[in-house]
CSV table of C-alpha atoms in Angstrom, one decimal:
chain,number,residue,atom,x,y,z
U,3,SER,CA,-16.6,228.7,210.0
U,4,ASP,CA,-13.3,228.4,211.7
U,5,LEU,CA,-11.2,231.5,212.7
U,6,ASN,CA,-7.4,231.2,212.1
U,7,SER,CA,-6.1,234.0,214.3
U,8,ALA,CA,-2.6,233.6,212.9
U,9,ASP,CA,-3.6,235.1,209.6
U,10,ASN,CA,-7.1,236.5,210.5
U,11,SER,CA,-8.9,234.3,208.0
U,12,PHE,CA,-12.1,232.3,208.3
U,13,SER,CA,-12.5,229.0,206.5
U,14,VAL,CA,-15.2,226.4,206.0
U,15,THR,CA,-15.5,223.1,204.1
U,16,ALA,CA,-19.0,222.5,202.7
U,17,GLU,CA,-20.9,220.8,200.0
U,18,LEU,CA,-22.1,223.6,197.6
U,19,LYS,CA,-24.4,223.8,194.6
U,20,ALA,CA,-23.4,225.5,191.4
U,21,GLY,CA,-24.7,229.1,191.4
U,22,ILE,CA,-23.8,232.5,192.8
U,23,PHE,CA,-22.9,233.6,196.3
U,24,LYS,CA,-21.5,236.5,198.4
U,25,PHE,CA,-19.9,236.7,201.8
U,26,ARG,CA,-22.3,238.2,204.4
U,27,ALA,CA,-22.0,239.1,208.1
U,28,ASN,CA,-24.6,238.3,210.8
U,29,HIS,CA,-27.2,236.8,208.4
U,30,ASP,CA,-27.8,240.3,207.1
U,31,TRP,CA,-27.0,242.2,203.9
U,32,ALA,CA,-25.6,245.3,205.7
U,33,ILE,CA,-22.1,243.8,205.2
U,34,ASN,CA,-21.8,241.8,202.0
U,35,LEU,CA,-18.6,241.2,200.1
U,36,GLY,CA,-18.5,240.2,196.4
U,37,GLY,CA,-16.0,240.5,193.6
U,38,THR,CA,-13.1,238.2,192.7
U,39,THR,CA,-10.7,236.0,194.6
U,40,ASP,CA,-8.2,238.8,194.5
U,41,ALA,CA,-10.5,241.7,195.4
U,42,LEU,CA,-13.6,241.5,197.6
U,43,TYR,CA,-15.5,244.7,198.3
U,44,GLN,CA,-18.7,245.9,199.9
U,45,ASP,CA,-21.7,245.4,197.6
U,46,GLY,CA,-19.4,243.8,195.0
U,47,GLU,CA,-20.5,241.5,192.2
U,48,ASN,CA,-21.9,238.1,192.9
U,49,ILE,CA,-19.3,235.3,192.9
U,50,SER,CA,-20.0,232.3,190.5
U,51,LEU,CA,-19.5,228.7,191.3
U,52,ALA,CA,-19.5,226.6,188.2
U,53,ALA,CA,-20.0,223.1,189.5
U,54,ASP,CA,-21.6,221.3,192.5
U,55,GLY,CA,-19.1,219.8,194.9
U,56,THR,CA,-17.3,220.0,198.2
U,57,TYR,CA,-15.1,223.1,198.6
U,58,THR,CA,-12.9,224.7,201.2
U,59,ILE,CA,-13.5,228.4,201.2
U,60,THR,CA,-11.1,230.7,203.0
U,61,VAL,CA,-11.8,234.5,203.3
U,62,TRP,CA,-9.4,237.2,204.6
U,63,PRO,CA,-11.7,240.1,205.4
U,64,THR,CA,-10.0,243.4,206.0
U,65,PHE,CA,-10.9,247.0,206.4
U,66,GLU,CA,-7.9,248.2,204.4
U,67,GLY,CA,-9.6,247.5,201.0
U,68,ASN,CA,-7.7,244.3,200.2
U,69,SER,CA,-10.1,241.6,201.3
U,70,HIS,CA,-9.7,238.4,199.3
U,71,PHE,CA,-10.6,234.7,199.3
U,72,SER,CA,-9.7,231.3,198.0
U,73,ILE,CA,-11.9,228.4,197.0
U,74,VAL,CA,-10.5,224.9,196.6
U,75,ALA,CA,-12.4,221.8,195.3
U,76,LYS,CA,-12.0,218.7,197.5
């Protein structure tokens, strides 16, 4: 993933399969964020991806309780 230091976000463009996912740190489940695009939180619900495709995902992780992300089909 790429770090955008201007807004403290990470983004990646990748081909993904339909299914569920979460954001994790360091290939471990100790830090895992789930929920909705507007509200990611520790141990949150799985995030659903309805269709296979190429997507750009950007996540803004924070420690203030307002982590969020966007997902855009390419």
